mmCIF file of C-alpha atoms in Angstrom:
data_model
loop_
_atom_site.group_PDB
_atom_site.id
_atom_site.type_symbol
_atom_site.label_atom_id
_atom_site.label_comp_id
_atom_site.label_asym_id
_atom_site.label_seq_id
_atom_site.Cartn_x
_atom_site.Cartn_y
_atom_site.Cartn_z
ATOM 1 C CA MET A 4 75.502 -132.764 38.724
ATOM 2 C CA ASP A 5 75.966 -129.111 37.753
ATOM 3 C CA LYS A 6 74.650 -129.477 34.201
ATOM 4 C CA VAL A 7 71.979 -131.540 32.481
ATOM 5 C CA ARG A 8 73.248 -133.115 29.272
ATOM 6 C CA PHE A 9 70.422 -133.308 26.714
ATOM 7 C CA GLY A 10 70.042 -135.645 23.774
ATOM 8 C CA ILE A 11 67.349 -134.875 21.189
ATOM 9 C CA ILE A 12 65.726 -137.608 19.131
ATOM 10 C CA GLY A 13 64.032 -136.151 16.053
ATOM 11 C CA ILE A 14 65.563 -132.940 14.656
ATOM 12 C CA GLY A 15 62.832 -131.693 12.383
ATOM 13 C CA ASN A 16 61.295 -128.254 12.959
ATOM 14 C CA MET A 17 60.732 -128.497 16.704
ATOM 15 C CA GLY A 18 63.774 -130.646 17.410
ATOM 16 C CA THR A 19 65.931 -128.131 15.569
ATOM 17 C CA SER A 20 64.452 -125.256 17.557
ATOM 18 C CA HIS A 21 65.113 -127.064 20.831
ATOM 19 C CA ALA A 22 68.664 -127.905 19.760
ATOM 20 C CA LEU A 23 69.446 -124.254 19.098
ATOM 21 C CA SER A 24 67.910 -123.248 22.443
ATOM 22 C CA LEU A 25 70.055 -125.758 24.304
ATOM 23 C CA ILE A 26 73.215 -124.247 22.848
ATOM 24 C CA GLY A 27 73.679 -121.540 25.456
ATOM 25 C CA ASP A 28 70.125 -120.272 26.106
ATOM 26 C CA ILE A 29 69.176 -122.641 28.928
ATOM 27 C CA LYS A 30 71.100 -122.173 32.176
ATOM 28 C CA GLY A 31 72.454 -125.445 33.509
ATOM 29 C CA ALA A 32 71.833 -127.359 30.262
ATOM 30 C CA GLU A 33 73.955 -128.444 27.344
ATOM 31 C CA LEU A 34 73.249 -130.325 24.135
ATOM 32 C CA THR A 35 75.421 -133.427 23.797
ATOM 33 C CA ALA A 36 73.632 -135.642 21.250
ATOM 34 C CA VAL A 37 71.042 -135.700 18.462
ATOM 35 C CA CYS A 38 69.445 -138.554 16.553
ATOM 36 C CA ASP A 39 67.499 -138.709 13.281
ATOM 37 C CA TRP A 40 67.373 -141.068 10.319
ATOM 38 C CA ASN A 41 67.099 -138.371 7.657
ATOM 39 C CA PRO A 42 70.560 -137.796 6.093
ATOM 40 C CA GLU A 43 69.715 -134.152 5.358
ATOM 41 C CA ARG A 44 68.973 -133.453 9.021
ATOM 42 C CA LEU A 45 72.088 -135.318 10.109
ATOM 43 C CA ASN A 46 74.189 -133.226 7.716
ATOM 44 C CA TRP A 47 72.579 -130.095 9.137
ATOM 45 C CA ALA A 48 73.489 -131.235 12.647
ATOM 46 C CA LYS A 49 77.097 -131.892 11.695
ATOM 47 C CA GLU A 50 77.398 -128.495 9.999
ATOM 48 C CA ARG A 51 75.477 -126.299 12.426
ATOM 49 C CA LEU A 52 75.849 -127.850 15.876
ATOM 50 C CA PRO A 53 79.027 -127.787 17.988
ATOM 51 C CA SER A 54 81.484 -130.507 17.067
ATOM 52 C CA ALA A 55 81.187 -131.970 20.570
ATOM 53 C CA VAL A 56 77.553 -132.944 19.897
ATOM 54 C CA SER A 57 77.336 -136.639 19.026
ATOM 55 C CA VAL A 58 75.207 -137.487 15.969
ATOM 56 C CA PHE A 59 73.306 -140.770 15.619
ATOM 57 C CA ASP A 60 71.132 -142.302 12.914
ATOM 58 C CA GLN A 61 69.800 -145.150 15.068
ATOM 59 C CA ALA A 62 67.752 -144.915 18.263
ATOM 60 C CA GLU A 63 69.387 -147.955 19.853
ATOM 61 C CA ALA A 64 72.880 -146.531 19.434
ATOM 62 C CA PHE A 65 71.654 -143.172 20.707
ATOM 63 C CA PHE A 66 70.277 -144.672 23.923
ATOM 64 C CA ALA A 67 73.296 -146.910 24.419
ATOM 65 C CA ALA A 68 75.834 -144.102 24.065
ATOM 66 C CA ARG A 69 75.410 -142.783 27.636
ATOM 67 C CA VAL A 70 76.418 -139.276 26.538
ATOM 68 C CA MET A 71 73.352 -137.561 28.014
ATOM 69 C CA ASP A 72 71.286 -137.361 31.199
ATOM 70 C CA ALA A 73 67.950 -136.440 29.639
ATOM 71 C CA VAL A 74 66.226 -137.252 26.352
ATOM 72 C CA LEU A 75 63.998 -134.781 24.508
ATOM 73 C CA ILE A 76 61.636 -136.590 22.122
ATOM 74 C CA ALA A 77 60.535 -134.602 19.060
ATOM 75 C CA THR A 78 59.517 -137.368 16.643
ATOM 76 C CA PRO A 79 56.149 -138.149 15.021
ATOM 77 C CA HIS A 80 53.292 -138.681 17.475
ATOM 78 C CA TYR A 81 53.081 -142.456 17.418
ATOM 79 C CA ASP A 82 56.697 -142.831 18.509
ATOM 80 C CA HIS A 83 56.492 -140.654 21.632
ATOM 81 C CA PRO A 84 55.384 -143.340 24.139
ATOM 82 C CA THR A 85 57.632 -146.052 22.691
ATOM 83 C CA LEU A 86 60.749 -143.913 22.692
ATOM 84 C CA ALA A 87 59.949 -142.486 26.127
ATOM 85 C CA ALA A 88 59.673 -146.006 27.549
ATOM 86 C CA GLN A 89 63.026 -146.890 25.962
ATOM 87 C CA ALA A 90 64.600 -143.777 27.445
ATOM 88 C CA PHE A 91 63.271 -144.523 30.934
ATOM 89 C CA GLU A 92 64.462 -148.117 30.714
ATOM 90 C CA SER A 93 67.881 -146.778 29.726
ATOM 91 C CA GLY A 94 67.978 -144.599 32.840
ATOM 92 C CA TYR A 95 67.287 -141.170 31.336
ATOM 93 C CA HIS A 96 65.046 -138.295 32.362
ATOM 94 C CA VAL A 97 62.489 -137.597 29.606
ATOM 95 C CA LEU A 98 60.922 -134.490 28.102
ATOM 96 C CA VAL A 99 58.437 -135.288 25.329
ATOM 97 C CA GLU A 100 56.938 -133.003 22.692
ATOM 98 C CA LYS A 101 53.162 -132.681 22.468
ATOM 99 C CA PRO A 102 50.976 -134.618 22.057
ATOM 100 C CA ALA A 103 51.903 -137.293 24.586
ATOM 101 C CA GLY A 104 50.924 -139.880 21.979
ATOM 102 C CA VAL A 105 48.076 -140.823 19.674
ATOM 103 C CA TYR A 106 46.037 -143.061 21.968
ATOM 104 C CA THR A 107 45.772 -143.090 25.750
ATOM 105 C CA LYS A 108 46.453 -146.811 26.095
ATOM 106 C CA ALA A 109 50.057 -146.278 24.962
ATOM 107 C CA VAL A 110 50.407 -143.072 26.969
ATOM 108 C CA ARG A 111 49.222 -144.832 30.117
ATOM 109 C CA GLU A 112 51.974 -147.395 29.600
ATOM 110 C CA MET A 113 54.457 -144.536 29.138
ATOM 111 C CA ASN A 114 53.308 -143.003 32.420
ATOM 112 C CA GLU A 115 53.761 -146.334 34.167
ATOM 113 C CA ALA A 116 57.296 -146.605 32.789
ATOM 114 C CA ALA A 117 58.020 -143.105 34.073
ATOM 115 C CA ALA A 118 56.750 -143.935 37.558
ATOM 116 C CA LYS A 119 58.779 -147.127 37.655
ATOM 117 C CA SER A 120 61.964 -145.328 36.569
ATOM 118 C CA GLY A 121 61.902 -142.637 39.232
ATOM 119 C CA LYS A 122 63.217 -140.161 36.638
ATOM 120 C CA ARG A 123 61.914 -136.699 35.821
ATOM 121 C CA PHE A 124 59.197 -136.666 33.172
ATOM 122 C CA GLY A 125 57.913 -133.552 31.435
ATOM 123 C CA ILE A 126 55.889 -132.592 28.369
ATOM 124 C CA MET A 127 56.363 -129.575 26.115
ATOM 125 C CA TYR A 128 53.166 -127.756 27.044
ATOM 126 C CA ASN A 129 54.770 -124.380 26.467
ATOM 127 C CA GLN A 130 51.451 -122.509 26.622
ATOM 128 C CA ARG A 131 51.427 -123.155 30.369
ATOM 129 C CA THR A 132 54.228 -120.573 30.568
ATOM 130 C CA ASN A 133 51.953 -117.907 29.070
ATOM 131 C CA PRO A 134 51.058 -115.433 31.873
ATOM 132 C CA LEU A 135 47.605 -115.035 30.317
ATOM 133 C CA TYR A 136 46.632 -118.648 30.995
ATOM 134 C CA ALA A 137 48.507 -118.764 34.291
ATOM 135 C CA LYS A 138 46.423 -115.797 35.495
ATOM 136 C CA LEU A 139 43.222 -117.411 34.234
ATOM 137 C CA ARG A 140 44.048 -120.599 36.117
ATOM 138 C CA ASP A 141 44.722 -118.571 39.269
ATOM 139 C CA LEU A 142 41.400 -116.725 39.009
ATOM 140 C CA VAL A 143 39.446 -119.933 38.496
ATOM 141 C CA LEU A 144 41.159 -122.209 41.014
ATOM 142 C CA SER A 145 41.221 -119.497 43.696
ATOM 143 C CA GLY A 146 37.420 -119.310 43.481
ATOM 144 C CA GLU A 147 37.289 -115.770 42.082
ATOM 145 C CA LEU A 148 34.892 -116.868 39.318
ATOM 146 C CA GLY A 149 32.893 -119.099 41.637
ATOM 147 C CA THR A 150 31.513 -122.416 40.471
ATOM 148 C CA ILE A 151 31.997 -122.838 36.725
ATOM 149 C CA ARG A 152 28.780 -123.212 34.745
ATOM 150 C CA ARG A 153 29.957 -123.159 31.144
ATOM 151 C CA THR A 154 33.171 -123.214 29.096
ATOM 152 C CA ASN A 155 33.356 -122.287 25.410
ATOM 153 C CA TRP A 156 36.484 -122.329 23.275
ATOM 154 C CA ILE A 157 36.374 -121.304 19.632
ATOM 155 C CA ILE A 158 39.815 -121.974 18.175
ATOM 156 C CA THR A 159 39.579 -121.657 14.401
ATOM 157 C CA ASN A 160 42.742 -119.687 13.596
ATOM 158 C CA TRP A 161 44.631 -122.812 12.483
ATOM 159 C CA TYR A 162 44.294 -122.148 8.750
ATOM 160 C CA ARG A 163 46.201 -124.688 6.643
ATOM 161 C CA SER A 164 46.179 -124.798 2.828
ATOM 162 C CA GLN A 165 46.135 -127.943 0.724
ATOM 163 C CA SER A 166 49.805 -127.352 -0.106
ATOM 164 C CA TYR A 167 50.600 -127.692 3.595
ATOM 165 C CA TYR A 168 49.026 -131.137 3.673
ATOM 166 C CA ASP A 169 50.623 -132.109 0.374
ATOM 167 C CA SER A 170 54.125 -131.284 1.670
ATOM 168 C CA GLY A 171 54.483 -134.659 3.412
ATOM 169 C CA GLY A 172 52.908 -138.042 2.710
ATOM 170 C CA TRP A 173 52.515 -138.704 6.441
ATOM 171 C CA ARG A 174 50.558 -135.501 7.041
ATOM 172 C CA ALA A 175 46.888 -135.705 8.002
ATOM 173 C CA THR A 176 46.772 -139.500 7.777
ATOM 174 C CA TRP A 177 45.634 -142.018 10.366
ATOM 175 C CA ALA A 178 48.790 -144.091 10.003
ATOM 176 C CA GLY A 179 51.181 -141.146 9.826
ATOM 177 C CA GLU A 180 49.863 -138.649 12.395
ATOM 178 C CA GLY A 181 46.936 -140.445 13.994
ATOM 179 C CA GLY A 182 44.575 -137.534 13.607
ATOM 180 C CA GLY A 183 44.075 -134.050 12.239
ATOM 181 C CA VAL A 184 43.360 -130.705 13.858
ATOM 182 C CA LEU A 185 42.638 -132.257 17.274
ATOM 183 C CA LEU A 186 45.921 -134.124 17.457
ATOM 184 C CA ASN A 187 48.250 -131.842 15.521
ATOM 185 C CA GLN A 188 47.088 -128.274 16.147
ATOM 186 C CA ASP A 189 44.909 -128.406 19.277
ATOM 187 C CA PRO A 190 46.844 -130.312 21.975
ATOM 188 C CA HIS A 191 47.757 -127.066 23.730
ATOM 189 C CA GLN A 192 44.158 -125.844 23.851
ATOM 190 C CA LEU A 193 42.844 -129.232 24.987
ATOM 191 C CA ASP A 194 45.451 -129.187 27.757
ATOM 192 C CA LEU A 195 44.695 -125.600 28.781
ATOM 193 C CA TRP A 196 40.955 -126.291 28.724
ATOM 194 C CA GLN A 197 41.303 -128.727 31.615
ATOM 195 C CA TRP A 198 44.414 -127.175 33.238
ATOM 196 C CA THR A 199 42.926 -123.698 33.718
ATOM 197 C CA THR A 200 39.582 -125.003 34.993
ATOM 198 C CA GLY A 201 40.760 -128.012 36.983
ATOM 199 C CA MET A 202 37.916 -130.007 35.406
ATOM 200 C CA MET A 203 37.721 -132.977 33.061
ATOM 201 C CA PRO A 204 34.462 -133.747 31.237
ATOM 202 C CA LYS A 205 32.364 -136.699 32.374
ATOM 203 C CA ARG A 206 30.968 -137.291 28.885
ATOM 204 C CA VAL A 207 31.526 -136.030 25.341
ATOM 205 C CA ARG A 208 29.467 -135.779 22.165
ATOM 206 C CA ALA A 209 31.500 -134.674 19.161
ATOM 207 C CA PHE A 210 30.824 -134.095 15.492
ATOM 208 C CA CYS A 211 33.973 -134.416 13.391
ATOM 209 C CA HIS A 212 34.131 -133.792 9.660
ATOM 210 C CA PHE A 213 36.871 -135.731 7.916
ATOM 211 C CA GLY A 214 38.360 -134.019 4.867
ATOM 212 C CA LYS A 215 35.602 -131.419 4.819
ATOM 213 C CA HIS A 216 37.746 -128.521 3.626
ATOM 214 C CA ARG A 217 40.834 -130.323 2.316
ATOM 215 C CA SER A 218 41.679 -133.548 0.523
ATOM 216 C CA ILE A 219 42.782 -135.414 3.671
ATOM 217 C CA GLU A 220 41.554 -138.487 5.561
ATOM 218 C CA VAL A 221 41.485 -137.063 9.106
ATOM 219 C CA GLU A 222 39.345 -134.443 10.845
ATOM 220 C CA ASP A 223 39.651 -130.813 9.788
ATOM 221 C CA ASP A 224 36.423 -129.454 11.343
ATOM 222 C CA VAL A 225 35.139 -130.291 14.834
ATOM 223 C CA THR A 226 32.308 -129.187 17.106
ATOM 224 C CA ALA A 227 32.187 -130.942 20.471
ATOM 225 C CA TYR A 228 29.836 -130.621 23.440
ATOM 226 C CA VAL A 229 30.893 -131.812 26.892
ATOM 227 C CA GLU A 230 29.284 -132.155 30.300
ATOM 228 C CA TYR A 231 31.047 -131.921 33.649
ATOM 229 C CA GLU A 232 30.414 -133.624 36.966
ATOM 230 C CA ASN A 233 29.144 -130.399 38.584
ATOM 231 C CA GLY A 234 26.511 -129.891 35.875
ATOM 232 C CA ALA A 235 28.519 -127.394 33.847
ATOM 233 C CA THR A 236 28.655 -127.711 30.068
ATOM 234 C CA GLY A 237 31.303 -126.897 27.503
ATOM 235 C CA LEU A 238 31.761 -126.364 23.793
ATOM 236 C CA PHE A 239 34.918 -126.760 21.718
ATOM 237 C CA VAL A 240 34.939 -125.619 18.080
ATOM 238 C CA THR A 241 37.990 -125.945 15.849
ATOM 239 C CA THR A 242 39.006 -126.174 12.200
ATOM 240 C CA THR A 243 41.930 -125.667 9.822
ATOM 241 C CA GLY A 244 39.703 -124.547 6.969
ATOM 242 C CA GLU A 245 38.572 -121.055 7.962
ATOM 243 C CA THR A 246 40.211 -117.671 7.625
ATOM 244 C CA PRO A 247 40.206 -115.268 9.327
ATOM 245 C CA GLY A 248 39.910 -117.462 12.389
ATOM 246 C CA THR A 249 38.995 -116.858 16.013
ATOM 247 C CA ASN A 250 40.665 -117.740 19.291
ATOM 248 C CA ARG A 251 38.212 -116.998 22.111
ATOM 249 C CA PHE A 252 38.002 -118.857 25.418
ATOM 250 C CA GLU A 253 34.998 -117.962 27.569
ATOM 251 C CA LEU A 254 34.144 -119.206 31.055
ATOM 252 C CA ALA A 255 30.915 -118.419 32.890
ATOM 253 C CA GLY A 256 30.571 -118.909 36.637
ATOM 254 C CA ASP A 257 28.461 -117.912 39.607
ATOM 255 C CA ASN A 258 30.459 -114.678 39.972
ATOM 256 C CA GLY A 259 30.432 -113.558 36.330
ATOM 257 C CA LYS A 260 32.263 -114.276 33.101
ATOM 258 C CA ILE A 261 35.905 -114.362 31.997
ATOM 259 C CA VAL A 262 36.939 -114.021 28.351
ATOM 260 C CA VAL A 263 40.413 -114.638 26.946
ATOM 261 C CA GLU A 264 40.825 -113.151 23.479
ATOM 262 C CA ASP A 265 43.369 -111.088 21.532
ATOM 263 C CA GLY A 266 45.946 -111.505 24.295
ATOM 264 C CA LYS A 267 43.659 -109.942 26.914
ATOM 265 C CA LEU A 268 41.867 -111.287 29.944
ATOM 266 C CA THR A 269 38.548 -109.584 30.715
ATOM 267 C CA PHE A 270 36.476 -110.376 33.805
ATOM 268 C CA TRP A 271 32.844 -109.271 33.899
ATOM 269 C CA ARG A 272 32.511 -109.565 37.686
ATOM 270 C CA LEU A 273 29.156 -109.640 39.412
ATOM 271 C CA ARG A 274 28.994 -107.585 42.595
ATOM 272 C CA VAL A 275 26.590 -110.162 44.024
ATOM 273 C CA PRO A 276 26.943 -113.838 42.989
ATOM 274 C CA GLU A 277 24.105 -114.901 40.705
ATOM 275 C CA PRO A 278 22.724 -117.595 43.075
ATOM 276 C CA LYS A 279 22.524 -115.095 45.939
ATOM 277 C CA PHE A 280 20.942 -112.429 43.724
ATOM 278 C CA ASN A 281 18.409 -114.922 42.395
ATOM 279 C CA ALA A 282 17.456 -116.053 45.903
ATOM 280 C CA GLU A 283 16.975 -112.525 47.255
ATOM 281 C CA TYR A 284 15.764 -110.390 44.334
ATOM 282 C CA THR A 285 12.012 -109.756 44.132
ATOM 283 C CA GLY A 286 11.819 -107.090 41.439
ATOM 284 C CA GLY A 287 11.033 -109.312 38.452
ATOM 285 C CA PHE A 288 13.211 -108.023 35.619
ATOM 286 C CA GLY A 289 16.712 -107.221 36.847
ATOM 287 C CA GLN A 290 20.193 -108.596 37.191
ATOM 288 C CA PRO A 291 23.213 -108.191 39.465
ATOM 289 C CA GLU A 292 25.440 -105.149 39.116
ATOM 290 C CA CYS A 293 28.380 -106.073 36.869
ATOM 291 C CA TRP A 294 31.862 -104.558 36.651
ATOM 292 C CA LYS A 295 33.990 -104.948 33.541
ATOM 293 C CA CYS A 296 37.519 -105.568 34.802
ATOM 294 C CA GLU A 297 40.546 -105.676 32.516
ATOM 295 C CA ILE A 298 42.807 -108.059 34.408
ATOM 296 C CA PRO A 299 46.464 -106.981 34.223
ATOM 297 C CA VAL A 300 48.750 -109.599 32.704
ATOM 298 C CA GLU A 301 52.476 -108.924 32.563
ATOM 299 C CA GLY A 302 55.198 -110.748 30.706
ATOM 300 C CA GLY A 303 53.836 -110.920 27.163
ATOM 301 C CA ILE A 304 53.437 -114.505 25.978
ATOM 302 C CA GLY A 305 56.008 -115.772 28.462
ATOM 303 C CA PRO A 306 59.172 -117.823 27.818
ATOM 304 C CA GLN A 307 57.262 -120.547 25.908
ATOM 305 C CA HIS A 308 59.448 -123.513 24.832
ATOM 306 C CA LYS A 309 62.560 -122.124 26.483
ATOM 307 C CA GLY A 310 60.573 -121.737 29.696
ATOM 308 C CA ILE A 311 59.679 -125.436 29.703
ATOM 309 C CA LEU A 312 63.284 -126.372 28.914
ATOM 310 C CA GLN A 313 64.560 -124.197 31.785
ATOM 311 C CA ASN A 314 61.942 -125.501 34.206
ATOM 312 C CA PHE A 315 62.744 -129.104 33.283
ATOM 313 C CA THR A 316 66.467 -128.467 33.707
ATOM 314 C CA ASN A 317 65.860 -126.867 37.095
ATOM 315 C CA ALA A 318 63.691 -129.829 38.095
ATOM 316 C CA VAL A 319 66.518 -132.261 37.344
ATOM 317 C CA LEU A 320 69.210 -130.133 38.987
ATOM 318 C CA HIS A 321 67.384 -128.583 41.912
ATOM 319 C CA GLY A 322 64.062 -130.382 42.346
ATOM 320 C CA GLU A 323 61.970 -127.469 41.074
ATOM 321 C CA PRO A 324 58.319 -128.512 40.566
ATOM 322 C CA LEU A 325 57.487 -129.219 36.939
ATOM 323 C CA LEU A 326 55.100 -126.776 35.304
ATOM 324 C CA ALA A 327 54.047 -129.469 32.823
ATOM 325 C CA PRO A 328 54.484 -132.964 34.303
ATOM 326 C CA GLY A 329 54.591 -135.577 31.565
ATOM 327 C CA GLU A 330 51.944 -137.667 33.290
ATOM 328 C CA GLU A 331 49.401 -134.900 32.604
ATOM 329 C CA GLY A 332 49.739 -135.338 28.849
ATOM 330 C CA ILE A 333 47.118 -138.066 29.030
ATOM 331 C CA LEU A 334 44.410 -135.599 30.110
ATOM 332 C CA GLY A 335 44.119 -133.506 26.961
ATOM 333 C CA LEU A 336 44.657 -136.623 24.850
ATOM 334 C CA THR A 337 41.768 -138.317 26.651
ATOM 335 C CA ILE A 338 39.483 -135.484 25.555
ATOM 336 C CA SER A 339 40.794 -135.735 21.981
ATOM 337 C CA ASN A 340 40.347 -139.521 21.906
ATOM 338 C CA ALA A 341 36.833 -139.151 23.304
ATOM 339 C CA MET A 342 35.932 -136.679 20.553
ATOM 340 C CA HIS A 343 37.194 -139.028 17.846
ATOM 341 C CA LEU A 344 35.433 -142.023 19.371
ATOM 342 C CA SER A 345 32.177 -140.105 19.694
ATOM 343 C CA ALA A 346 32.310 -139.142 16.005
ATOM 344 C CA TRP A 347 33.206 -142.675 14.915
ATOM 345 C CA THR A 348 30.409 -144.286 16.940
ATOM 346 C CA GLU A 349 27.948 -141.406 16.458
ATOM 347 C CA ASP A 350 27.178 -141.519 20.162
ATOM 348 C CA TRP A 351 28.060 -140.116 23.571
ATOM 349 C CA VAL A 352 31.378 -141.206 25.054
ATOM 350 C CA GLN A 353 31.627 -141.545 28.811
ATOM 351 C CA LEU A 354 34.819 -140.876 30.751
ATOM 352 C CA PRO A 355 36.843 -142.760 31.878
ATOM 353 C CA LEU A 356 37.436 -143.595 28.228
ATOM 354 C CA ASP A 357 37.053 -147.111 26.870
ATOM 355 C CA GLU A 358 40.684 -147.277 25.742
ATOM 356 C CA ASP A 359 40.382 -150.697 24.126
ATOM 357 C CA LEU A 360 37.430 -149.612 21.988
ATOM 358 C CA PHE A 361 39.244 -146.465 20.892
ATOM 359 C CA TYR A 362 42.338 -148.475 19.960
ATOM 360 C CA GLU A 363 40.187 -150.937 17.993
ATOM 361 C CA LYS A 364 38.502 -148.137 16.024
ATOM 362 C CA LEU A 365 41.821 -146.410 15.395
ATOM 363 C CA GLN A 366 43.308 -149.622 13.978
ATOM 364 C CA GLU A 367 40.386 -149.816 11.551
ATOM 365 C CA LYS A 368 41.239 -146.312 10.334
ATOM 366 C CA ILE A 369 44.924 -147.155 10.022
ATOM 367 C CA LYS A 370 44.162 -150.203 7.853
ATOM 368 C CA THR A 371 42.515 -147.966 5.251
ATOM 369 C CA SER A 372 45.031 -145.117 5.561
ATOM 370 C CA VAL A 373 46.824 -143.957 2.425
ATOM 371 C CA TYR A 374 50.084 -143.658 4.355
ATOM 372 C CA ARG A 375 52.329 -146.597 5.089
ATOM 373 C CA LYS A 376 54.951 -146.035 7.752
ATOM 374 C CA ASP A 377 58.523 -147.132 7.041
ATOM 375 C CA SER A 378 58.898 -150.591 8.556
ATOM 376 C CA GLY A 379 62.144 -149.492 10.185
ATOM 377 C CA GLY A 380 60.540 -146.938 12.444
ATOM 378 C CA ALA A 381 61.940 -145.723 15.718
ATOM 379 C CA GLY A 382 61.485 -149.103 17.346
ATOM 380 C CA GLY A 383 63.720 -150.646 14.694
ATOM 381 C CA GLY A 384 66.498 -148.195 15.339
ATOM 382 C CA ARG A 385 65.429 -145.464 12.919
ATOM 383 C CA VAL A 386 63.624 -142.215 13.595
ATOM 384 C CA LEU A 387 61.189 -140.668 11.153
ATOM 385 C CA ASP A 388 61.835 -137.193 9.818
ATOM 386 C CA VAL A 389 59.546 -134.586 11.376
ATOM 387 C CA SER A 390 60.501 -131.532 9.359
ATOM 388 C CA GLY A 391 57.532 -129.271 8.895
ATOM 389 C CA THR A 392 55.383 -130.521 11.757
ATOM 390 C CA HIS A 393 52.577 -128.428 13.349
#
């Protein structure tokens, strides 16, 4: 194989962007098929994409066509695991948009299907290509910061107006999207939170406000507290109802503090680790000498989505390690599910997550949701329109 033939299922905003990238921007890749049920998107594909690209309005026909080697899934959240499993069973490599799914029980089944298939499996965690977070991960995992004591992420620059939510009946509904700011806007941050630190929480206590700032049924304001196995603590604050917002990720460790904000990485590095200073210092008031270090980060924001597409293509063609293995999509989703479950039960949630309890509570929310999904759905051979996602 000298080229990876891609088929995209779901050509809304993100699917369209990926389609255009695959037409010449990704070395070793070519777009050979697209699938969507929305006639407007299909007309766009026929008018704007090369004539050699096959166009389908049914998932079953798309999978059966055998005109691609890899499937890129860019449909609504609920359909990701189901369509991925279908793609694996049909013998395709799979690259799925974020989030991996809505609930971990389905995503775990998707991961099992991937393992059974032996095919490449990736997820569109494009923020992992950002040199800023790659450098942060290197500093933390190399031990430069020492043992982590605290993580704080304030990510409130997701402002969305009511008109945004009103633009689609599926938006911000339990049945349509499966969640709000945690599931639609924050998957990248929830992934980076654990990816850069190498730590998953052991328990979570979250306070979610549902429709606090907007007329919606899902969460639009969240404050969550987590505890880690090593005794460290963490805080995650997010909302779509504030402007101007903040994006500040702060990590404190034995050797100082690292802050990621405004595209910069600043390391307040202690000359003597705090535990050593504390054990040896006898002067009462005092603290270790601290150096403010502006860590150089080159490459801007990185190649983003195109970087993941290129890496995935290289993985299929040449065995290059995946920057964002699809199996890791369950990690950030686990944190998100735990936050929802904690808010619903008004209690702590221990990890590993009780996946059956989460699924049960989610079904209760879906039953009262104002949105009713088309009975055709992806599983019935149709794919929901995803124009305007994110």
